[in-house]
Coordinates of N, CA and C in Angstrom, one line a residue:
Chain A
D1 N -18.1 -22.4 11.7 CA -17.6 -21.9 10.4 C -16.1 -22.3 10.2
I2 N -15.8 -22.4 8.9 CA -14.4 -22.8 8.6 C -13.6 -21.5 8.5
Q3 N -12.5 -21.5 9.3 CA -11.6 -20.4 9.3 C -10.5 -20.6 8.3
M4 N -10.1 -19.6 7.5 CA -9.0 -19.7 6.6 C -7.9 -18.8 7.1
T5 N -6.8 -19.4 7.5 CA -5.7 -18.6 8.0 C -4.6 -18.5 6.9
Q6 N -4.4 -17.3 6.4 CA -3.5 -17.1 5.3 C -2.2 -16.4 5.8
S7 N -1.1 -16.9 5.3 CA 0.2 -16.3 5.7 C 1.2 -16.3 4.6
P8 N 2.1 -15.3 4.6 CA 2.1 -14.2 5.5 C 1.0 -13.2 5.1
S9 N 0.8 -12.2 5.9 CA -0.2 -11.1 5.6 C 0.4 -10.1 4.6
S10 N 1.7 -10.1 4.5 CA 2.4 -9.2 3.5 C 3.8 -9.8 3.3
L11 N 4.4 -9.5 2.2 CA 5.8 -9.8 1.9 C 6.3 -8.9 0.9
S12 N 7.7 -8.7 1.0 CA 8.4 -7.9 0.0 C 9.3 -8.8 -0.8
A13 N 9.2 -8.7 -2.1 CA 10.0 -9.6 -2.9 C 10.5 -8.8 -4.2
S14 N 11.5 -9.4 -4.8 CA 12.0 -8.8 -6.0 C 11.6 -9.5 -7.3
V15 N 11.6 -8.8 -8.4 CA 11.3 -9.4 -9.7 C 12.2 -10.6 -9.9
G16 N 11.6 -11.7 -10.2 CA 12.4 -13.0 -10.4 C 12.4 -13.9 -9.2
D17 N 11.9 -13.4 -8.1 CA 11.9 -14.2 -6.9 C 10.8 -15.3 -7.0
R18 N 11.0 -16.4 -6.2 CA 10.0 -17.4 -6.0 C 9.2 -17.0 -4.8
V19 N 7.9 -17.0 -4.9 CA 7.0 -16.5 -3.8 C 6.0 -17.7 -3.4
T20 N 5.9 -17.9 -2.1 CA 4.9 -18.9 -1.7 C 4.0 -18.3 -0.6
I21 N 2.7 -18.5 -0.8 CA 1.7 -18.1 0.1 C 0.9 -19.3 0.6
T22 N 0.6 -19.4 1.9 CA -0.1 -20.5 2.4 C -1.5 -20.2 3.0
C23 N -2.4 -21.1 2.8 CA -3.7 -21.0 3.5 C -4.0 -22.3 4.2
R24 N -4.4 -22.1 5.5 CA -4.7 -23.3 6.3 C -6.2 -23.2 6.7
A25 N -6.9 -24.3 6.5 CA -8.3 -24.4 6.8 C -8.5 -25.0 8.2
S26 N -9.4 -24.5 8.9 CA -9.6 -25.0 10.3 C -10.2 -26.4 10.3
Q27 N -10.7 -26.9 9.2 CA -11.2 -28.3 9.1 C -11.0 -28.6 7.6
G28 N -11.1 -29.9 7.3 CA -10.8 -30.4 6.0 C -11.8 -29.9 4.9
I29 N -11.3 -29.4 3.8 CA -12.2 -28.9 2.7 C -11.9 -29.6 1.4
S30 N -11.4 -30.8 1.5 CA -11.0 -31.5 0.2 C -10.1 -30.6 -0.6
N31 N -10.5 -30.4 -1.9 CA -9.7 -29.4 -2.7 C -10.6 -28.3 -3.2
D32 N -11.6 -27.9 -2.3 CA -12.6 -26.9 -2.7 C -12.0 -25.5 -2.3
L33 N -10.9 -25.2 -3.0 CA -10.2 -23.9 -2.7 C -9.8 -23.2 -4.0
G34 N -10.0 -21.9 -4.0 CA -9.5 -21.1 -5.1 C -8.6 -20.0 -4.6
W35 N -7.7 -19.5 -5.6 CA -6.8 -18.4 -5.3 C -7.2 -17.3 -6.2
Y36 N -7.1 -16.1 -5.6 CA -7.5 -14.8 -6.3 C -6.5 -13.8 -6.2
Q37 N -6.3 -13.0 -7.3 CA -5.4 -11.8 -7.3 C -6.3 -10.6 -7.4
Q38 N -6.0 -9.6 -6.6 CA -6.7 -8.3 -6.7 C -5.7 -7.2 -6.7
K39 N -5.8 -6.3 -7.7 CA -5.0 -5.1 -7.8 C -5.8 -3.9 -7.4
P40 N -5.2 -2.9 -6.9 CA -5.9 -1.7 -6.3 C -7.0 -1.2 -7.3
G41 N -8.1 -1.0 -6.7 CA -9.2 -0.4 -7.5 C -9.9 -1.4 -8.5
K42 N -9.5 -2.6 -8.5 CA -10.0 -3.6 -9.4 C -10.7 -4.7 -8.7
A43 N -11.6 -5.5 -9.5 CA -12.2 -6.6 -8.9 C -11.2 -7.8 -8.8
P44 N -11.4 -8.7 -7.9 CA -10.5 -9.9 -7.9 C -10.6 -10.7 -9.1
K45 N -9.6 -11.4 -9.4 CA -9.5 -12.3 -10.6 C -9.0 -13.7 -10.1
R46 N -9.7 -14.7 -10.6 CA -9.3 -16.1 -10.1 C -8.1 -16.5 -10.9
L47 N -7.2 -17.1 -10.1 CA -5.9 -17.6 -10.7 C -6.0 -19.2 -10.8
L48 N -6.5 -19.8 -9.7 CA -6.6 -21.2 -9.6 C -7.9 -21.7 -9.0
Y49 N -8.4 -22.8 -9.4 CA -9.5 -23.4 -8.8 C -9.2 -24.9 -8.5
A50 N -10.1 -25.5 -7.7 CA -9.8 -26.9 -7.2 C -8.4 -27.1 -6.8
A51 N -7.9 -26.1 -6.0 CA -6.6 -26.0 -5.4 C -5.4 -25.9 -6.3
S52 N -5.5 -26.6 -7.5 CA -4.3 -26.7 -8.3 C -4.6 -26.5 -9.8
S53 N -5.8 -26.3 -10.2 CA -6.1 -26.1 -11.6 C -6.0 -24.7 -12.0
L54 N -5.2 -24.4 -13.1 CA -4.9 -23.1 -13.5 C -6.1 -22.6 -14.3
Q55 N -6.6 -21.4 -14.0 CA -7.7 -20.7 -14.7 C -7.2 -20.4 -16.1
S56 N -8.0 -20.5 -17.1 CA -7.7 -20.2 -18.5 C -7.1 -18.8 -18.6
G57 N -6.0 -18.7 -19.3 CA -5.4 -17.4 -19.5 C -4.4 -16.9 -18.5
V58 N -4.3 -17.7 -17.4 CA -3.4 -17.3 -16.3 C -2.0 -17.9 -16.6
P59 N -1.0 -17.1 -16.4 CA 0.4 -17.6 -16.7 C 0.8 -18.8 -15.9
S60 N 1.6 -19.6 -16.5 CA 2.0 -20.9 -15.9 C 3.0 -20.7 -14.7
R61 N 3.4 -19.5 -14.5 CA 4.3 -19.3 -13.3 C 3.5 -19.4 -12.0
F62 N 2.2 -19.3 -12.1 CA 1.3 -19.5 -11.0 C 1.0 -21.0 -10.8
S63 N 1.1 -21.5 -9.6 CA 0.7 -22.9 -9.4 C 0.2 -23.0 -8.0
G64 N -0.6 -24.1 -7.8 CA -1.2 -24.3 -6.5 C -1.1 -25.8 -6.1
S65 N -1.1 -26.0 -4.8 CA -1.0 -27.4 -4.3 C -1.8 -27.5 -3.0
G66 N -2.0 -28.7 -2.6 CA -2.6 -29.0 -1.3 C -4.0 -29.6 -1.4
S67 N -4.4 -30.2 -0.3 CA -5.7 -30.8 -0.1 C -6.0 -31.0 1.3
G68 N -7.3 -31.0 1.7 CA -7.6 -31.1 3.1 C -7.6 -29.8 3.9
T69 N -6.4 -29.5 4.5 CA -6.4 -28.3 5.3 C -5.2 -27.4 5.0
E70 N -4.2 -27.9 4.2 CA -3.1 -27.1 3.9 C -3.0 -26.8 2.4
F71 N -2.8 -25.6 2.0 CA -2.8 -25.2 0.6 C -1.7 -24.1 0.4
T72 N -1.2 -24.2 -0.8 CA -0.1 -23.3 -1.2 C -0.3 -22.7 -2.6
L73 N 0.0 -21.4 -2.7 CA 0.1 -20.7 -4.0 C 1.5 -20.4 -4.2
T74 N 2.1 -20.7 -5.3 CA 3.5 -20.4 -5.6 C 3.5 -19.6 -6.9
I75 N 4.3 -18.6 -6.9 CA 4.7 -17.8 -8.1 C 6.1 -18.1 -8.4
S76 N 6.4 -18.8 -9.4 CA 7.8 -19.3 -9.6 C 8.8 -18.2 -9.9
S77 N 8.4 -17.2 -10.6 CA 9.3 -16.1 -10.9 C 8.5 -14.8 -11.0
L78 N 8.5 -14.1 -9.9 CA 7.7 -12.9 -9.8 C 7.9 -11.9 -10.9
Q79 N 6.8 -11.4 -11.5 CA 6.9 -10.4 -12.5 C 6.3 -9.1 -12.0
P80 N 6.7 -8.0 -12.7 CA 6.2 -6.7 -12.2 C 4.7 -6.6 -12.1
E81 N 4.0 -7.3 -12.9 CA 2.5 -7.2 -12.9 C 1.9 -8.1 -11.8
D82 N 2.7 -8.8 -11.1 CA 2.2 -9.7 -10.0 C 2.1 -9.0 -8.7
F83 N 2.6 -7.8 -8.6 CA 2.5 -7.1 -7.3 C 1.0 -6.7 -7.1
A84 N 0.4 -7.3 -6.1 CA -1.0 -7.3 -5.8 C -1.3 -7.9 -4.5
T85 N -2.6 -8.1 -4.2 CA -3.0 -8.8 -3.0 C -3.7 -10.1 -3.4
Y86 N -3.3 -11.2 -2.7 CA -3.8 -12.5 -3.0 C -4.7 -13.0 -1.9
Y87 N -5.8 -13.7 -2.3 CA -6.7 -14.3 -1.3 C -7.0 -15.7 -1.7
C88 N -7.2 -16.5 -0.7 CA -7.7 -17.9 -0.9 C -9.2 -17.8 -0.5
L89 N -10.0 -18.8 -1.0 CA -11.4 -18.9 -0.7 C -11.8 -20.4 -0.6
Q90 N -12.4 -20.8 0.5 CA -13.0 -22.1 0.6 C -14.4 -22.1 0.2
H91 N -14.9 -23.0 -0.6 CA -16.3 -23.1 -1.0 C -16.8 -24.5 -0.7
N92 N -16.2 -25.1 0.3 CA -16.7 -26.5 0.6 C -17.9 -26.4 1.5
T93 N -18.0 -25.5 2.4 CA -19.1 -25.4 3.3 C -19.6 -24.0 3.5
Y94 N -20.9 -23.8 3.6 CA -21.4 -22.4 4.0 C -21.2 -22.2 5.5
P95 N -20.9 -21.0 5.9 CA -20.6 -19.8 5.1 C -19.2 -19.9 4.3
L96 N -19.2 -19.5 3.1 CA -17.9 -19.4 2.4 C -17.0 -18.4 3.1
T97 N -15.7 -18.8 3.1 CA -14.8 -17.9 3.8 C -13.5 -17.7 3.0
F98 N -13.0 -16.4 3.1 CA -11.8 -16.0 2.5 C -10.7 -16.0 3.5
G99 N -9.5 -16.2 3.1 CA -8.3 -15.9 3.9 C -8.2 -14.4 4.0
G100 N -7.3 -13.9 4.9 CA -7.2 -12.5 5.2 C -6.5 -11.7 4.2
G101 N -5.8 -12.4 3.2 CA -5.1 -11.7 2.2 C -3.6 -11.6 2.4
T102 N -2.9 -11.6 1.3 CA -1.4 -11.4 1.3 C -1.1 -10.4 0.4
K103 N -0.5 -9.3 0.9 CA -0.1 -8.2 0.0 C 1.4 -8.4 -0.4
V104 N 1.6 -8.5 -1.7 CA 2.9 -8.7 -2.3 C 3.4 -7.4 -2.8
E105 N 4.5 -6.9 -2.1 CA 5.0 -5.6 -2.5 C 6.4 -5.7 -3.1
I106 N 6.9 -4.7 -3.7 CA 8.2 -4.6 -4.3 C 9.2 -4.4 -3.3
K107 N 10.3 -5.2 -3.3 CA 11.4 -5.0 -2.4 C 12.3 -3.9 -3.0
Chain B
E1 N -18.3 -13.8 -24.3 CA -17.5 -13.4 -23.1 C -18.5 -13.2 -21.9
V2 N -18.2 -13.7 -20.8 CA -19.0 -13.5 -19.6 C -18.9 -12.1 -19.1
Q3 N -20.0 -11.4 -18.9 CA -20.0 -10.1 -18.3 C -21.0 -10.0 -17.2
L4 N -20.6 -9.3 -16.2 CA -21.5 -9.0 -15.0 C -21.4 -7.5 -14.7
L5 N -22.6 -6.9 -14.7 CA -22.6 -5.4 -14.5 C -23.5 -5.1 -13.3
E6 N -22.9 -4.7 -12.2 CA -23.7 -4.3 -11.1 C -24.2 -2.9 -11.2
S7 N -25.3 -2.6 -10.5 CA -25.9 -1.2 -10.4 C -26.7 -1.1 -9.2
G8 N -27.1 0.1 -8.8 CA -27.9 0.3 -7.7 C -27.3 0.8 -6.4
G9 N -26.0 0.8 -6.4 CA -25.2 1.3 -5.2 C -25.4 2.8 -5.0
G10 N -25.0 3.3 -3.9 CA -25.1 4.7 -3.6 C -25.0 5.0 -2.1
L11 N -25.4 6.2 -1.8 CA -25.4 6.7 -0.4 C -26.7 6.5 0.2
V12 N -26.8 5.9 1.4 CA -28.0 5.7 2.1 C -27.8 5.9 3.6
Q13 N -28.9 6.4 4.3 CA -28.8 6.6 5.7 C -28.9 5.3 6.5
P14 N -28.3 5.3 7.7 CA -28.5 4.1 8.5 C -29.9 3.8 8.7
G15 N -30.3 2.5 8.6 CA -31.6 2.1 8.7 C -32.4 2.0 7.4
G16 N -31.7 2.6 6.4 CA -32.4 2.6 5.1 C -32.2 1.3 4.3
S17 N -32.7 1.4 3.1 CA -32.7 0.2 2.2 C -32.1 0.6 0.8
L18 N -31.6 -0.5 0.2 CA -31.1 -0.3 -1.2 C -31.2 -1.6 -1.9
R19 N -31.5 -1.6 -3.2 CA -31.6 -2.8 -4.0 C -30.5 -2.8 -5.1
L20 N -29.6 -3.8 -5.0 CA -28.6 -3.9 -6.0 C -29.1 -4.8 -7.1
S21 N -28.6 -4.6 -8.3 CA -28.9 -5.4 -9.5 C -27.6 -5.9 -10.1
C22 N -27.6 -7.0 -10.8 CA -26.5 -7.5 -11.6 C -27.0 -8.0 -12.9
A23 N -26.6 -7.4 -14.0 CA -27.1 -7.9 -15.3 C -26.0 -8.8 -15.8
A24 N -26.4 -10.0 -16.2 CA -25.4 -11.0 -16.6 C -25.6 -11.3 -18.1
S25 N -24.5 -11.6 -18.8 CA -24.5 -11.9 -20.2 C -23.3 -12.9 -20.5
G26 N -23.5 -13.6 -21.6 CA -22.4 -14.4 -22.1 C -22.4 -15.8 -21.6
F27 N -23.4 -16.2 -20.8 CA -23.5 -17.6 -20.3 C -24.9 -17.9 -20.0
T28 N -25.2 -19.2 -19.8 CA -26.6 -19.6 -19.5 C -26.8 -19.3 -18.0
F29 N -27.4 -18.2 -17.8 CA -27.5 -17.6 -16.4 C -28.2 -18.6 -15.5
S30 N -29.3 -19.2 -15.9 CA -30.1 -20.1 -15.0 C -29.4 -21.3 -14.6
S31 N -28.3 -21.6 -15.2 CA -27.5 -22.9 -14.9 C -26.5 -22.7 -13.8
Y32 N -26.3 -21.5 -13.3 CA -25.3 -21.2 -12.4 C -25.7 -20.6 -11.1
T33 N -25.2 -21.1 -10.0 CA -25.3 -20.3 -8.7 C -24.6 -19.0 -8.9
M34 N -25.1 -18.0 -8.2 CA -24.6 -16.6 -8.3 C -24.3 -16.2 -6.8
S35 N -23.3 -15.4 -6.7 CA -22.8 -14.9 -5.3 C -22.8 -13.4 -5.3
W36 N -22.9 -12.9 -4.1 CA -22.6 -11.5 -3.8 C -21.4 -11.5 -2.7
V37 N -20.4 -10.7 -3.0 CA -19.2 -10.6 -2.2 C -19.0 -9.1 -1.9
R38 N -18.6 -8.7 -0.7 CA -18.4 -7.3 -0.5 C -17.0 -7.1 0.1
Q39 N -16.5 -5.8 -0.1 CA -15.2 -5.5 0.4 C -15.3 -4.1 1.0
A40 N -15.2 -4.0 2.3 CA -15.2 -2.7 3.0 C -13.9 -1.9 2.7
P41 N -13.9 -0.6 2.8 CA -12.7 0.2 2.4 C -11.5 -0.3 3.2
G42 N -10.4 -0.6 2.4 CA -9.2 -1.0 3.0 C -9.2 -2.4 3.6
R43 N -10.2 -3.2 3.4 CA -10.4 -4.5 4.1 C -10.3 -5.6 3.1
G44 N -10.5 -6.8 3.6 CA -10.5 -8.0 2.8 C -11.8 -8.3 2.2
L45 N -11.9 -9.5 1.5 CA -13.2 -9.9 0.9 C -14.1 -10.6 1.9
E46 N -15.4 -10.4 1.8 CA -16.3 -11.1 2.6 C -17.5 -11.6 1.8
W47 N -17.7 -12.9 1.8 CA -18.9 -13.5 1.2 C -20.1 -13.0 1.9
V48 N -21.2 -12.7 1.0 CA -22.4 -12.1 1.6 C -23.6 -13.1 1.4
S49 N -23.7 -13.6 0.1 CA -24.9 -14.4 -0.2 C -24.7 -15.3 -1.4
D50 N -25.4 -16.4 -1.5 CA -25.4 -17.2 -2.7 C -26.9 -17.5 -3.0
I51 N -27.2 -17.7 -4.3 CA -28.5 -18.2 -4.7 C -28.3 -19.2 -5.8
S52 N -29.0 -20.3 -5.7 CA -28.8 -21.4 -6.7 C -29.4 -21.0 -8.0
G53 N -29.1 -21.8 -9.0 CA -29.5 -21.4 -10.4 C -31.1 -21.3 -10.5
S54 N -31.8 -22.1 -9.8 CA -33.2 -22.1 -9.9 C -33.8 -21.0 -9.0
G55 N -33.0 -20.5 -8.1 CA -33.5 -19.5 -7.1 C -34.1 -20.1 -5.9
V56 N -34.1 -21.4 -5.8 CA -34.8 -22.1 -4.6 C -33.9 -22.0 -3.4
G57 N -32.6 -22.3 -3.6 CA -31.6 -22.3 -2.5 C -31.0 -20.9 -2.3
T58 N -31.1 -20.4 -1.1 CA -30.4 -19.1 -0.8 C -29.6 -19.3 0.5
Y59 N -28.5 -18.6 0.6 CA -27.6 -18.7 1.7 C -27.0 -17.3 2.0
F60 N -26.8 -17.1 3.3 CA -26.4 -15.7 3.8 C -25.3 -15.8 4.8
A61 N -24.5 -14.8 4.8 CA -23.5 -14.7 6.0 C -24.3 -14.2 7.2
D62 N -23.9 -14.6 8.4 CA -24.6 -14.3 9.6 C -24.7 -12.8 9.7
S63 N -23.7 -12.0 9.2 CA -23.7 -10.6 9.4 C -24.8 -9.9 8.6
V64 N -25.5 -10.6 7.7 CA -26.6 -9.9 6.9 C -27.9 -10.7 7.0
K65 N -27.8 -11.9 7.7 CA -29.0 -12.7 7.8 C -30.2 -12.0 8.4
G66 N -31.3 -12.0 7.8 CA -32.5 -11.4 8.4 C -32.6 -9.9 7.9
R67 N -31.6 -9.4 7.3 CA -31.7 -8.0 6.8 C -31.6 -8.0 5.2
F68 N -30.8 -8.9 4.7 CA -30.6 -8.9 3.2 C -31.4 -10.1 2.6
T69 N -31.9 -9.9 1.4 CA -32.5 -11.1 0.7 C -31.9 -11.1 -0.7
V70 N -31.8 -12.2 -1.3 CA -31.3 -12.4 -2.6 C -32.3 -13.0 -3.5
S71 N -32.4 -12.6 -4.8 CA -33.3 -13.2 -5.7 C -32.7 -13.1 -7.1
R72 N -33.4 -13.7 -8.1 CA -32.9 -13.6 -9.5 C -34.1 -13.7 -10.4
D73 N -34.0 -13.1 -11.5 CA -35.0 -13.2 -12.6 C -34.3 -13.9 -13.8
N74 N -34.4 -15.2 -13.9 CA -33.7 -15.9 -15.0 C -34.2 -15.5 -16.4
S75 N -35.4 -15.0 -16.5 CA -36.0 -14.6 -17.8 C -35.3 -13.3 -18.3
K76 N -34.7 -12.6 -17.3 CA -34.0 -11.3 -17.6 C -32.5 -11.4 -17.3
N77 N -32.0 -12.6 -16.9 CA -30.6 -12.7 -16.6 C -30.1 -11.7 -15.6
T78 N -30.9 -11.5 -14.6 CA -30.5 -10.5 -13.6 C -30.6 -11.1 -12.2
L79 N -29.6 -10.6 -11.4 CA -29.5 -11.0 -10.0 C -29.8 -9.8 -9.1
F80 N -30.4 -10.0 -8.0 CA -30.7 -8.9 -7.1 C -30.2 -9.1 -5.7
L81 N -29.9 -8.0 -5.0 CA -29.7 -8.1 -3.5 C -30.4 -7.0 -2.9
Q82 N -31.5 -7.3 -2.1 CA -32.2 -6.4 -1.4 C -31.6 -6.2 0.0
M83 N -31.2 -5.0 0.3 CA -30.5 -4.7 1.6 C -31.4 -3.8 2.4
N84 N -31.8 -4.3 3.6 CA -32.7 -3.5 4.5 C -31.9 -3.3 5.8
S85 N -32.4 -2.3 6.6 CA -31.8 -2.0 7.9 C -30.3 -1.9 7.8
L86 N -29.9 -1.0 6.9 CA -28.5 -0.9 6.6 C -27.8 -0.2 7.7
R87 N -26.5 -0.6 8.0 CA -25.7 -0.1 9.0 C -24.4 0.4 8.4
A88 N -23.7 1.2 9.2 CA -22.4 1.7 8.8 C -21.5 0.6 8.3
G89 N -21.5 -0.5 9.0 CA -20.7 -1.6 8.7 C -21.0 -2.3 7.4
D90 N -22.1 -1.9 6.8 CA -22.4 -2.5 5.5 C -21.7 -1.7 4.3
T91 N -21.1 -0.6 4.7 CA -20.4 0.2 3.7 C -19.3 -0.6 3.0
A92 N -19.3 -0.7 1.7 CA -18.4 -1.6 1.0 C -18.7 -1.5 -0.5
I93 N -17.8 -2.1 -1.3 CA -18.0 -2.3 -2.7 C -18.7 -3.7 -2.7
Y94 N -19.8 -3.8 -3.5 CA -20.5 -5.1 -3.6 C -20.2 -5.7 -5.0
Y95 N -19.7 -6.9 -5.0 CA -19.4 -7.6 -6.3 C -20.4 -8.7 -6.5
C96 N -20.8 -8.8 -7.7 CA -21.6 -9.9 -8.2 C -20.7 -10.9 -8.9
V97 N -20.8 -12.2 -8.5 CA -19.9 -13.2 -9.0 C -20.6 -14.4 -9.5
K98 N -20.2 -14.9 -10.7 CA -20.7 -16.2 -11.2 C -19.9 -17.3 -10.5
A99 N -20.6 -18.3 -10.0 CA -20.0 -19.4 -9.3 C -19.9 -20.6 -10.2
S100 N -18.6 -21.1 -10.3 CA -18.4 -22.4 -11.0 C -17.1 -22.9 -10.4
Y101 N -17.1 -24.0 -9.6 CA -16.0 -24.5 -8.8 C -15.5 -23.4 -8.0
G102 N -16.4 -22.8 -7.3 CA -16.0 -21.6 -6.5 C -16.4 -20.3 -7.3
M103 N -15.8 -19.2 -6.9 CA -16.2 -18.0 -7.5 C -15.3 -17.8 -8.8
D104 N -16.0 -17.7 -9.9 CA -15.3 -17.8 -11.2 C -15.1 -16.4 -11.7
V105 N -16.2 -15.7 -12.3 CA -16.0 -14.4 -12.9 C -16.7 -13.4 -12.0
W106 N -16.0 -12.2 -11.9 CA -16.5 -11.2 -11.0 C -16.9 -10.0 -11.8
G107 N -17.9 -9.2 -11.3 CA -18.3 -8.0 -11.9 C -17.3 -6.9 -11.4
R108 N -17.5 -5.7 -11.8 CA -16.6 -4.6 -11.4 C -17.0 -4.0 -10.0
G109 N -18.2 -4.3 -9.6 CA -18.6 -3.9 -8.3 C -19.4 -2.6 -8.3
T110 N -20.2 -2.4 -7.3 CA -21.0 -1.2 -7.1 C -20.8 -0.7 -5.6
P111 N -20.5 0.6 -5.4 CA -20.2 1.0 -4.0 C -21.5 1.4 -3.3
V112 N -21.5 1.0 -2.0 CA -22.6 1.3 -1.1 C -22.0 2.0 0.1
T113 N -22.5 3.2 0.4 CA -22.1 3.9 1.6 C -23.2 4.2 2.5
V114 N -23.1 3.7 3.7 CA -24.2 3.9 4.7 C -23.7 5.0 5.7
S115 N -24.3 6.2 5.6 CA -23.8 7.3 6.5 C -24.9 8.3 6.6
S116 N -25.0 9.0 7.7 CA -25.9 10.1 7.9 C -25.3 11.4 7.5

């Protein structure tokens, strides 16, 4: 199985900060990776697909990069509505696997 | 607008069975692989199962293999998850997801609680 190691597991940041979250795959997955945002009590929402393609309707402050085994989600200027938990997902090989999540909290 | 509406969740005793449904609308259902994903209380996301658009291809997480089956009725735009031999560890919110370059659109989820 492909393990997705996401870091950090949590972070505290202020509005306006630049935030970076990383996912590392245990083997190469090309760019078969998505990033998801989940707020408490809500279903996850996809932010990016194919590692770096922005989902329709998602603000441009969200961006993604990487290919193979190293991937990054960047929020260029954190907004109050961005405080949430973020997950990566690899869909290159079954079983599909998620990262452990990163909880972004208010500093 | 793509909409996914899960139903069928509830309280069930260990060893029991439950059948979840997901009614889909707003897209050509038969053209898309569909997924089930679950989230235990206070935990992360766990992929459970996929089924191809035709229904021929099915895939399962090891944690549910042999106990869960997935099916779909393309004439009724509905996805199903039959869950047998349920355990406490199956307690979670179960989400139905449309797959397109990974997991695209998610339903709101239906809660399943396995407890005596």
